[in-house]
CSV table of C-alpha atoms and ligand atoms in Angstrom, one decimal:
chain,number,residue,atom,x,y,z
A,1,MET,CA,1.6,17.3,-18.0
A,2,SER,CA,2.0,15.0,-21.0
A,3,ASP,CA,0.2,14.5,-24.3
A,4,SER,CA,-1.2,11.0,-24.9
A,5,LYS,CA,1.8,10.0,-27.0
A,6,SER,CA,4.4,10.6,-24.3
A,7,GLU,CA,5.5,7.7,-22.2
A,8,LEU,CA,6.0,9.8,-19.0
A,9,TYR,CA,3.3,12.0,-17.5
A,10,GLU,CA,5.6,14.6,-16.0
A,11,PRO,CA,9.0,13.8,-17.7
A,12,ALA,CA,10.8,16.8,-16.3
A,13,ILE,CA,10.1,15.7,-12.7
A,14,GLU,CA,10.3,11.9,-13.3
A,15,THR,CA,13.8,11.9,-14.9
A,16,LEU,CA,15.6,14.3,-12.5
A,17,SER,CA,19.1,13.1,-11.6
A,18,ARG,CA,19.7,11.8,-8.1
A,19,GLU,CA,21.5,15.1,-7.2
A,20,GLU,CA,18.6,17.1,-8.6
A,21,ILE,CA,16.0,15.0,-6.7
A,22,GLN,CA,18.0,15.5,-3.5
A,23,SER,CA,18.3,19.2,-4.0
A,24,LEU,CA,14.6,19.6,-4.6
A,25,GLN,CA,13.8,17.4,-1.6
A,26,LEU,CA,16.2,19.5,0.6
A,27,LYS,CA,14.6,22.8,-0.4
A,28,ARG,CA,11.1,21.4,0.3
A,29,LEU,CA,12.1,19.7,3.5
A,30,LYS,CA,13.5,22.9,4.9
A,31,TRP,CA,10.3,24.7,4.1
A,32,GLN,CA,8.2,22.0,5.6
A,33,LEU,CA,10.2,21.7,8.9
A,34,LYS,CA,10.1,25.4,9.4
A,35,ARG,CA,6.4,25.8,8.9
A,36,CYS,CA,5.7,22.7,11.2
A,37,TYR,CA,7.9,24.2,13.9
A,38,GLU,CA,6.3,27.6,13.7
A,39,ASN,CA,2.7,26.6,13.4
A,40,SER,CA,2.3,23.3,15.2
A,41,ALA,CA,2.6,22.9,19.0
A,42,PHE,CA,2.8,19.1,18.4
A,43,TYR,CA,5.9,19.4,16.3
A,44,GLN,CA,7.5,22.2,18.3
A,45,GLU,CA,7.3,20.1,21.4
A,46,LYS,CA,8.7,17.0,19.7
A,47,PHE,CA,11.6,18.9,18.0
A,48,ASP,CA,12.5,20.7,21.3
A,49,LYS,CA,12.4,17.5,23.3
A,50,ALA,CA,14.8,15.9,20.7
A,51,GLY,CA,17.0,19.1,20.8
A,52,VAL,CA,16.7,19.7,17.0
A,53,LYS,CA,15.7,22.8,15.0
A,54,PRO,CA,14.7,23.1,11.3
A,55,ASP,CA,17.9,25.2,10.8
A,56,ASP,CA,20.0,22.1,11.7
A,57,VAL,CA,19.2,20.5,8.3
A,58,ARG,CA,22.0,21.0,5.8
A,59,SER,CA,21.6,17.7,3.9
A,60,ILE,CA,18.9,15.1,3.4
A,61,SER,CA,20.5,12.7,5.9
A,62,ASP,CA,20.0,15.3,8.7
A,63,ILE,CA,16.4,14.2,8.7
A,64,LYS,CA,17.7,11.3,10.9
A,65,LYS,CA,18.1,13.7,13.8
A,66,PHE,CA,14.4,14.3,13.9
A,67,PRO,CA,12.1,12.1,16.0
A,68,ALA,CA,9.7,9.7,14.2
A,69,VAL,CA,5.9,10.0,14.5
A,70,THR,CA,3.8,6.9,15.2
A,71,LYS,CA,0.1,6.2,14.6
A,72,GLN,CA,-0.4,5.7,18.3
A,73,GLU,CA,1.1,9.1,19.0
A,74,LEU,CA,-1.4,10.7,16.5
A,75,ARG,CA,-4.3,8.8,18.2
A,76,GLU,CA,-3.3,10.1,21.6
A,77,GLU,CA,-2.8,13.6,20.3
A,78,GLN,CA,-6.3,13.7,18.7
A,79,GLU,CA,-7.8,12.3,21.9
A,80,LYS,CA,-6.1,14.9,24.0
A,81,TYR,CA,-6.8,17.8,21.6
A,82,PRO,CA,-9.9,16.8,19.7
A,83,PRO,CA,-10.8,16.5,17.0
A,84,TYR,CA,-7.7,16.9,14.9
A,85,GLY,CA,-4.8,17.3,17.4
A,86,ARG,CA,-2.2,20.1,17.2
A,87,TYR,CA,-0.4,19.0,14.0
A,88,THR,CA,-2.7,20.9,11.5
A,89,VAL,CA,-0.4,23.4,9.9
A,90,SER,CA,-2.5,25.4,7.4
A,91,PRO,CA,-5.5,27.6,8.3
A,92,PRO,CA,-8.9,25.8,8.5
A,93,GLY,CA,-10.2,28.0,5.7
A,94,ASP,CA,-7.8,26.2,3.3
A,95,TRP,CA,-9.1,22.7,4.3
A,96,ARG,CA,-11.2,20.8,1.7
A,97,GLU,CA,-11.4,17.2,2.8
A,98,ILE,CA,-11.2,15.0,5.9
A,99,HIS,CA,-10.0,11.5,5.5
A,100,PRO,CA,-10.0,9.2,8.5
A,101,THR,CA,-7.8,6.1,8.5
A,102,THR,CA,-9.8,2.9,8.1
A,103,GLY,CA,-9.5,2.1,11.8
A,104,THR,CA,-8.5,-1.6,11.1
A,105,THR,CA,-5.9,-1.4,13.9
A,106,GLY,CA,-7.5,0.8,16.5
A,107,ALA,CA,-9.2,4.2,16.8
A,108,GLN,CA,-9.2,6.0,13.5
A,109,VAL,CA,-7.0,9.0,12.9
A,110,TYR,CA,-8.1,12.1,10.9
A,111,ASN,CA,-6.1,13.4,8.0
A,112,ILE,CA,-6.9,16.6,6.3
A,113,TRP,CA,-6.3,17.7,2.7
A,114,ALA,CA,-6.1,21.4,2.0
A,115,GLU,CA,-6.9,22.9,-1.4
A,116,GLN,CA,-3.3,22.5,-2.6
A,117,ASP,CA,-3.1,19.0,-1.1
A,118,VAL,CA,-6.1,17.9,-3.2
A,119,LYS,CA,-4.4,19.4,-6.3
A,120,ASN,CA,-1.0,17.6,-5.6
A,121,ILE,CA,-2.7,14.3,-4.8
A,122,THR,CA,-4.8,14.5,-7.9
A,123,LEU,CA,-1.7,15.1,-10.0
A,124,TRP,CA,0.4,12.4,-8.5
A,125,THR,CA,-2.5,9.9,-8.8
A,126,ALA,CA,-2.9,10.9,-12.4
A,127,ARG,CA,0.8,10.2,-12.9
A,128,THR,CA,0.2,6.7,-11.3
A,129,LEU,CA,-2.7,5.9,-13.6
A,130,TRP,CA,-0.7,7.1,-16.6
A,131,ASN,CA,2.2,4.9,-15.7
A,132,PHE,CA,-0.2,1.9,-15.8
A,133,GLY,CA,-1.2,2.8,-19.4
A,134,VAL,CA,-4.5,4.6,-18.6
A,135,ARG,CA,-5.2,7.3,-21.3
A,136,PRO,CA,-7.8,9.9,-22.1
A,137,GLY,CA,-11.0,8.1,-23.3
A,138,ASP,CA,-10.6,5.1,-21.0
A,139,ILE,CA,-13.7,4.0,-19.1
A,140,ILE,CA,-12.7,3.4,-15.5
A,141,GLN,CA,-14.7,1.3,-13.1
A,142,ASN,CA,-13.6,2.5,-9.7
A,143,ALA,CA,-14.3,-0.4,-7.2
A,144,PHE,CA,-12.4,1.4,-4.4
A,145,SER,CA,-14.6,2.3,-1.5
A,146,TYR,CA,-15.3,6.1,-1.7
A,147,GLY,CA,-16.3,6.6,1.9
A,148,LEU,CA,-13.6,4.9,4.0
A,149,TRP,CA,-10.7,5.1,1.8
A,150,VAL,CA,-8.4,7.8,0.4
A,151,ALA,CA,-7.9,5.8,-2.8
A,152,GLY,CA,-11.6,6.2,-3.9
A,153,MET,CA,-11.8,10.0,-4.1
A,154,SER,CA,-8.2,10.6,-5.4
A,155,SER,CA,-8.4,8.1,-8.2
A,156,HIS,CA,-11.8,9.6,-9.2
A,157,TYR,CA,-10.2,13.0,-9.4
A,158,ALA,CA,-7.2,11.7,-11.3
A,159,ALA,CA,-9.4,9.9,-13.8
A,160,ARG,CA,-11.2,13.2,-14.5
A,161,GLU,CA,-7.8,15.0,-14.7
A,162,LEU,CA,-6.7,12.5,-17.4
A,163,GLY,CA,-9.9,12.9,-19.4
A,164,CYS,CA,-11.5,9.5,-18.6
A,165,LEU,CA,-15.1,8.4,-17.9
A,166,VAL,CA,-15.6,7.1,-14.4
A,167,ILE,CA,-18.1,4.5,-13.1
A,168,PRO,CA,-18.0,5.0,-9.3
A,169,THR,CA,-19.1,1.6,-8.3
A,170,GLY,CA,-17.3,1.7,-4.9
A,171,ALA,CA,-18.1,-1.2,-2.6
A,172,THR,CA,-20.9,-2.6,-4.9
A,173,PRO,CA,-21.1,-6.4,-4.6
A,174,ALA,CA,-19.3,-8.5,-7.1
A,175,ASP,CA,-22.2,-9.6,-9.4
A,176,ARG,CA,-23.3,-6.0,-9.8
A,177,GLN,CA,-19.8,-5.0,-10.5
A,178,ILE,CA,-19.7,-7.6,-13.3
A,179,ASP,CA,-23.0,-6.2,-14.7
A,180,TYR,CA,-21.4,-2.7,-14.8
A,181,LEU,CA,-18.2,-4.0,-16.4
A,182,THR,CA,-20.0,-5.6,-19.2
A,183,SER,CA,-22.8,-3.1,-19.9
A,184,ASN,CA,-20.5,0.0,-19.9
A,185,HIS,CA,-17.5,-1.7,-21.6
A,186,ALA,CA,-15.1,-0.6,-18.9
A,187,THR,CA,-11.5,-0.7,-20.0
A,188,VAL,CA,-9.8,-0.1,-16.6
A,189,ILE,CA,-10.6,-1.5,-13.2
A,190,LEU,CA,-9.5,-0.2,-9.8
A,191,ALA,CA,-9.8,-2.6,-6.9
A,192,THR,CA,-8.0,-4.5,-4.1
A,193,PRO,CA,-6.1,-7.6,-5.4
A,194,SER,CA,-8.3,-9.9,-3.3
A,195,PHE,CA,-11.5,-8.4,-4.7
A,196,ALA,CA,-10.0,-8.7,-8.2
A,197,LEU,CA,-9.4,-12.4,-7.6
A,198,TYR,CA,-12.9,-12.8,-6.4
A,199,LEU,CA,-14.3,-11.0,-9.5
A,200,GLY,CA,-12.3,-13.5,-11.6
A,201,GLU,CA,-13.8,-16.4,-9.6
A,202,ARG,CA,-17.3,-15.1,-10.1
A,203,LEU,CA,-16.8,-14.5,-13.9
A,204,ALA,CA,-15.6,-18.1,-14.2
A,205,GLU,CA,-18.6,-19.4,-12.2
A,206,LYS,CA,-21.0,-17.4,-14.4
A,207,GLY,CA,-19.3,-18.8,-17.5
A,208,VAL,CA,-18.3,-15.3,-18.7
A,209,SER,CA,-15.1,-15.4,-20.7
A,210,PRO,CA,-12.7,-12.5,-19.7
A,211,ARG,CA,-12.0,-12.1,-23.4
A,212,SER,CA,-15.6,-10.9,-23.8
A,213,LEU,CA,-14.9,-7.9,-21.6
A,214,ALA,CA,-13.4,-4.6,-22.8
A,215,LEU,CA,-11.0,-4.6,-19.8
A,216,ARG,CA,-7.4,-3.8,-20.5
A,217,VAL,CA,-5.7,-2.5,-17.4
A,218,GLY,CA,-6.1,-3.2,-13.6
A,219,CYS,CA,-4.8,-0.9,-10.9
A,220,PHE,CA,-4.5,-2.7,-7.6
A,221,GLY,CA,-3.7,-1.5,-4.1
A,222,GLY,CA,-4.9,-1.4,-0.5
A,223,GLU,CA,-3.0,-4.5,0.4
A,224,PRO,CA,0.1,-6.3,-1.0
A,225,GLY,CA,-0.7,-8.8,-3.8
A,226,ALA,CA,-0.3,-7.5,-7.3
A,227,SER,CA,3.5,-7.5,-6.9
A,228,VAL,CA,3.4,-11.2,-6.0
A,229,ALA,CA,4.1,-12.9,-9.3
A,230,SER,CA,1.6,-15.8,-8.8
A,231,THR,CA,-1.2,-13.5,-7.6
A,232,ARG,CA,-0.6,-11.1,-10.5
A,233,LYS,CA,-0.8,-14.0,-13.0
A,234,LYS,CA,-4.1,-15.2,-11.5
A,235,ILE,CA,-5.7,-11.7,-11.6
A,236,GLU,CA,-4.5,-11.2,-15.1
A,237,SER,CA,-5.9,-14.4,-16.4
A,238,GLY,CA,-9.1,-14.2,-14.4
A,239,LEU,CA,-10.0,-10.7,-15.8
A,240,GLY,CA,-8.1,-10.7,-19.1
A,241,ILE,CA,-6.0,-7.6,-18.1
A,242,GLU,CA,-2.5,-6.4,-17.4
A,243,ALA,CA,-2.3,-5.8,-13.6
A,244,PHE,CA,-0.3,-3.1,-11.8
A,245,ASP,CA,0.5,-2.6,-8.2
A,246,TYR,CA,0.6,0.6,-6.2
A,247,TYR,CA,1.0,1.6,-2.5
A,248,GLY,CA,-0.6,4.3,-0.4
A,249,LEU,CA,-1.7,5.0,3.1
A,250,ALA,CA,-4.2,7.4,4.6
A,251,GLU,CA,-1.6,9.4,6.7
A,252,ILE,CA,0.6,10.1,3.7
A,253,GLY,CA,-1.7,9.8,0.7
A,254,PRO,CA,-2.9,7.4,-2.0
A,255,THR,CA,-0.7,5.9,-4.7
A,256,CYS,CA,2.5,7.5,-3.4
A,257,ALA,CA,4.4,4.6,-5.0
A,258,SER,CA,3.4,2.7,-8.2
A,259,GLU,CA,4.7,0.3,-10.8
A,260,CYS,CA,5.9,1.4,-14.3
A,261,PRO,CA,5.6,-0.8,-17.4
A,262,GLN,CA,8.9,-2.5,-16.5
A,263,LYS,CA,7.3,-3.8,-13.2
A,264,THR,CA,10.7,-3.9,-11.5
A,265,GLY,CA,9.3,-2.3,-8.3
A,266,ILE,CA,7.0,0.5,-7.2
A,267,HIS,CA,8.4,4.0,-8.0
A,268,TRP,CA,8.0,6.6,-5.2
A,269,VAL,CA,6.7,10.1,-5.8
A,270,GLU,CA,10.0,11.5,-4.5
A,271,ASP,CA,9.1,15.1,-5.4
A,272,HIS,CA,6.3,15.0,-2.8
A,273,VAL,CA,7.4,12.4,-0.2
A,274,LEU,CA,10.8,11.8,1.3
A,275,VAL,CA,11.2,8.1,1.8
A,276,GLU,CA,13.7,6.5,4.3
A,277,LEU,CA,14.2,2.9,5.0
A,278,VAL,CA,15.1,2.2,8.6
A,279,ASN,CA,16.3,-0.9,10.4
A,280,PRO,CA,13.8,-1.1,13.4
A,281,HIS,CA,16.5,-2.5,15.7
A,282,THR,CA,19.4,-0.1,15.1
A,283,MET,CA,17.2,2.9,13.9
A,284,GLU,CA,19.9,3.4,11.2
A,285,TRP,CA,19.2,3.6,7.5
A,286,CYS,CA,19.2,0.2,5.8
A,287,LYS,CA,22.0,-1.0,3.6
A,288,PRO,CA,21.3,-1.5,-0.1
A,289,ASP,CA,19.2,-4.7,-0.5
A,290,GLU,CA,18.3,-4.8,3.2
A,291,ALA,CA,14.6,-4.8,4.0
A,292,GLY,CA,13.4,-2.2,6.6
A,293,VAL,CA,10.5,-0.1,7.8
A,294,LEU,CA,9.4,2.7,5.5
A,295,VAL,CA,9.5,6.1,7.2
A,296,MET,CA,8.0,9.0,5.3
A,297,THR,CA,8.1,12.7,5.3
A,298,HIS,CA,5.7,15.0,3.5
A,299,LEU,CA,7.6,17.5,1.4
A,300,THR,CA,4.5,19.4,0.0
A,301,LYS,CA,1.6,18.5,2.2
A,302,GLU,CA,0.0,21.6,3.7
A,303,ALA,CA,-2.8,20.6,6.1
A,304,THR,CA,-1.6,17.7,8.2
A,305,PRO,CA,2.1,17.1,7.2
A,306,MET,CA,3.8,14.1,8.6
A,307,ILE,CA,7.5,14.4,9.6
A,308,ARG,CA,9.2,10.9,9.7
A,309,TYR,CA,5.9,9.0,9.8
A,310,TRP,CA,6.7,5.4,11.0
A,311,THR,CA,4.5,3.4,8.6
A,312,ASN,CA,5.3,-0.1,10.0
A,313,ASP,CA,5.3,-1.3,6.4
A,314,VAL,CA,8.4,-3.3,5.3
A,315,ALA,CA,10.1,-2.9,1.9
A,316,LYS,CA,13.4,-2.5,0.2
A,317,LEU,CA,14.7,0.6,-1.6
A,318,ASP,CA,16.6,0.8,-4.9
A,319,LEU,CA,18.0,4.2,-6.0
A,320,GLU,CA,19.3,3.0,-9.4
A,321,LYS,CA,17.7,4.5,-12.5
A,322,CYS,CA,15.0,2.2,-13.9
A,323,ALA,CA,15.0,0.9,-17.5
A,324,CYS,CA,11.8,2.8,-18.0
A,325,GLY,CA,13.8,6.1,-17.8
A,326,ARG,CA,12.3,7.1,-14.4
A,327,THR,CA,14.9,8.0,-11.7
A,328,HIS,CA,12.6,8.0,-8.7
A,329,ALA,CA,13.6,5.3,-6.2
A,330,ARG,CA,11.9,1.9,-6.4
A,331,SER,CA,10.9,-0.8,-3.9
A,332,SER,CA,11.3,-4.1,-5.7
A,333,GLY,CA,8.7,-6.7,-4.9
A,334,GLY,CA,6.4,-3.9,-3.6
A,335,ILE,CA,5.5,-3.9,0.1
A,336,LEU,CA,6.8,-7.1,1.7
A,337,GLY,CA,4.5,-6.9,4.7
A,338,ARG,CA,3.6,-5.2,7.9
A,339,ALA,CA,6.3,-5.2,10.5
A,340,ASP,CA,3.7,-6.4,13.0
A,341,ASP,CA,2.4,-9.1,10.5
A,342,MET,CA,5.7,-10.8,10.5
A,343,VAL,CA,5.2,-14.4,11.6
A,344,VAL,CA,8.0,-15.8,13.8
A,345,TYR,CA,7.7,-19.6,13.8
A,346,ARG,CA,10.4,-22.1,14.9
A,347,GLY,CA,13.1,-19.5,14.4
A,348,ALA,CA,12.0,-18.6,10.9
A,349,LYS,CA,10.5,-15.2,10.0
A,350,PHE,CA,8.1,-14.7,7.2
A,351,TYR,CA,5.3,-12.5,5.9
A,352,PRO,CA,1.8,-13.5,4.6
A,353,THR,CA,2.8,-12.4,1.0
A,354,GLN,CA,5.4,-15.3,1.0
A,355,VAL,CA,2.7,-17.8,1.8
A,356,GLU,CA,0.5,-16.3,-0.8
A,357,LYS,CA,3.2,-16.6,-3.4
A,358,VAL,CA,3.4,-20.4,-2.8
A,359,LEU,CA,-0.3,-21.1,-2.6
A,360,ARG,CA,-1.3,-19.2,-5.7
A,361,GLY,CA,1.1,-21.3,-7.7
A,362,PHE,CA,-1.2,-24.3,-7.1
A,363,LYS,CA,-4.1,-24.5,-9.5
A,364,GLU,CA,-5.9,-27.0,-7.2
A,365,LEU,CA,-6.3,-24.3,-4.6
A,366,SER,CA,-8.6,-21.2,-4.5
A,367,ASP,CA,-7.2,-17.7,-3.9
A,368,GLU,CA,-8.3,-17.4,-0.3
A,369,TYR,CA,-6.1,-18.5,2.6
A,370,ARG,CA,-5.5,-17.8,6.3
A,371,ILE,CA,-2.4,-18.2,8.5
A,372,GLU,CA,-3.6,-19.6,11.8
A,373,LEU,CA,-1.5,-19.3,15.0
A,374,SER,CA,-2.5,-21.4,18.0
A,375,THR,CA,-0.9,-22.7,21.2
A,376,ASP,CA,0.4,-26.3,21.6
A,377,GLU,CA,-0.5,-26.5,25.3
A,378,LYS,CA,1.6,-29.6,26.0
A,379,ARG,CA,4.8,-27.9,24.8
A,380,SER,CA,3.7,-24.3,25.3
A,381,THR,CA,4.8,-23.5,21.7
A,382,THR,CA,3.2,-21.9,18.7
A,383,ILE,CA,1.5,-24.0,16.1
A,384,CYS,CA,1.3,-22.4,12.6
A,385,THR,CA,-1.3,-23.8,10.3
A,386,ILE,CA,-1.9,-22.6,6.7
A,387,VAL,CA,-5.6,-22.9,5.9
A,388,ALA,CA,-6.5,-23.1,2.2
A,389,GLU,CA,-9.4,-24.1,0.0
A,390,CYS,CA,-9.4,-27.0,-2.4
A,391,LEU,CA,-11.3,-26.4,-5.6
A,392,GLY,CA,-12.7,-30.0,-5.5
A,393,GLY,CA,-12.8,-32.5,-8.3
A,394,ASP,CA,-10.6,-35.6,-8.3
A,395,ILE,CA,-7.7,-34.5,-6.0
A,396,ASP,CA,-5.6,-36.7,-3.8
A,397,GLN,CA,-5.6,-34.3,-0.8
A,398,ASP,CA,-2.8,-36.0,1.1
A,399,GLN,CA,-0.5,-35.9,-1.8
A,400,LEU,CA,-1.4,-32.3,-2.5
A,401,LYS,CA,-0.7,-31.4,1.1
A,402,GLU,CA,2.8,-32.9,0.8
A,403,ARG,CA,3.5,-30.9,-2.3
A,404,VAL,CA,2.2,-27.6,-0.8
A,405,ARG,CA,4.2,-28.3,2.4
A,406,ALA,CA,7.4,-28.9,0.4
A,407,SER,CA,7.0,-25.6,-1.5
A,408,LEU,CA,6.2,-23.7,1.7
A,409,ARG,CA,9.4,-25.2,3.3
A,410,GLU,CA,11.4,-24.0,0.4
A,411,GLU,CA,10.0,-20.4,0.5
A,412,LEU,CA,9.8,-20.0,4.3
A,413,GLN,CA,12.6,-22.2,5.6
A,414,VAL,CA,10.1,-23.9,7.9
A,415,ALA,CA,7.1,-26.2,7.2
A,416,PRO,CA,3.8,-25.1,8.8
A,417,ALA,CA,0.8,-27.5,9.2
A,418,ILE,CA,-1.8,-27.4,6.4
A,419,ARG,CA,-5.5,-27.7,6.6
A,420,PHE,CA,-7.8,-27.8,3.6
A,421,LEU,CA,-11.4,-26.5,3.5
A,422,GLU,CA,-14.1,-26.8,0.9
A,423,PHE,CA,-14.1,-24.1,-1.8
A,424,GLY,CA,-16.1,-21.0,-0.6
A,425,THR,CA,-15.7,-21.6,3.2
A,426,LEU,CA,-13.4,-18.6,3.9
A,427,GLU,CA,-15.0,-15.2,3.9
A,428,ARG,CA,-14.4,-13.0,0.8
A,429,THR,CA,-14.0,-9.2,1.2
A,430,THR,CA,-14.2,-6.2,-1.0
A,431,PHE,CA,-11.9,-4.4,1.6
A,432,LYS,CA,-8.5,-5.3,3.0
A,433,ALA,CA,-8.3,-9.1,3.6
A,434,LYS,CA,-7.1,-10.2,7.0
A,435,ARG,CA,-4.7,-13.1,6.6
A,436,ILE,CA,-3.5,-13.9,10.1
A,437,GLU,CA,-5.8,-15.4,12.7
A,438,ASP,CA,-4.0,-15.3,16.0
A,439,ARG,CA,-5.6,-17.7,18.5
A,440,ARG,CA,-2.7,-18.0,20.8
A,441,LYS,CA,-3.3,-17.8,24.5
A,442,ASN,CA,-1.9,-14.8,26.3
A,443,ASN,CA,-2.0,-12.9,23.1
B,501,ZN,ZN1,10.5,2.1,-13.9
């Protein structure tokens, strides 16, 4: 652990050479595979079916021989062997917390944290907050949901670990959040990017200048956004802060990748998680600069370890040392999207974050938007419409539509239809925003 003057929280771990990282990962991977094979009927069956044994691993790339685990598989396993399935590896006496997935894409899946898991997750989340510039004495308003979401509890523990004061506002509505921000002089806010944008909107409507707040740093996750330059700029000016992006997921853990002050991508916690980037068509590792699906293996997780968990999230991976001094791999541009959120339209492929990048560059539009997919019944083809909100005032909407369409064409290589709504029509959320509305027939 670091003193408050040091730039890195765990410098010895964060600056290991690539060879040292791989050697640490290999040691931990062997340990993890062995205990999974010996203690979990789920993994034993999977490994046997694939004809692989933990002893087959001699280098990191041997992980490719092992079968991937999907969320659907975990759901079926827990349904068949309730309540937790047969992939719990440590004894129940060690378990401390149960974290279900949010259930936004089907039945929820339980994940368990053992005593040592809570300690590791607290440490790596503290590392994340430290990277963002959070220091002892900061007052942290934690607007992450505590009940549904792994980020709520872990960032709370991490804030305490760092010696900060926490205001656990959780899913409190925006206006109350603003009251807490102002009366407690919070210096750090934790929230989803869409909620941060909404808070900025409400501040402006109330005539509160962001400069009157004590806020300095914002930690944003739960959905892509803070890595999108135009979104980051809007959050920063709306709340008067410096915004940072992180990524996490319930099955693996919170904040397992986060930005450093260079903001050249999110650094992975490579001492705890082995990250692979896989081309979903060939199932081979991606080439440098190729985007692929993140597949993650727990190196230290004790209770419910994941071996090659197929996240369905798309990113790039850069192994070059960062200018910040950290050597852990980075994903530039953060998470690019969900593999199943990819919109295929007139031969072009794009993700909601690309639409967001364009829309948030227009000051005439609000921060909310939807991508609507419907069926052109005459031609039996898909119609893609971008629905956005105009802020009102003296705007020539037809002319604005043309400008937005031209920018979208440049970014997406295809020009969707555009529909404007009045400001405030689209639903705001404190939780993960749903951007795609699929109204196609036979879907
Ligand atoms: Zn860096």
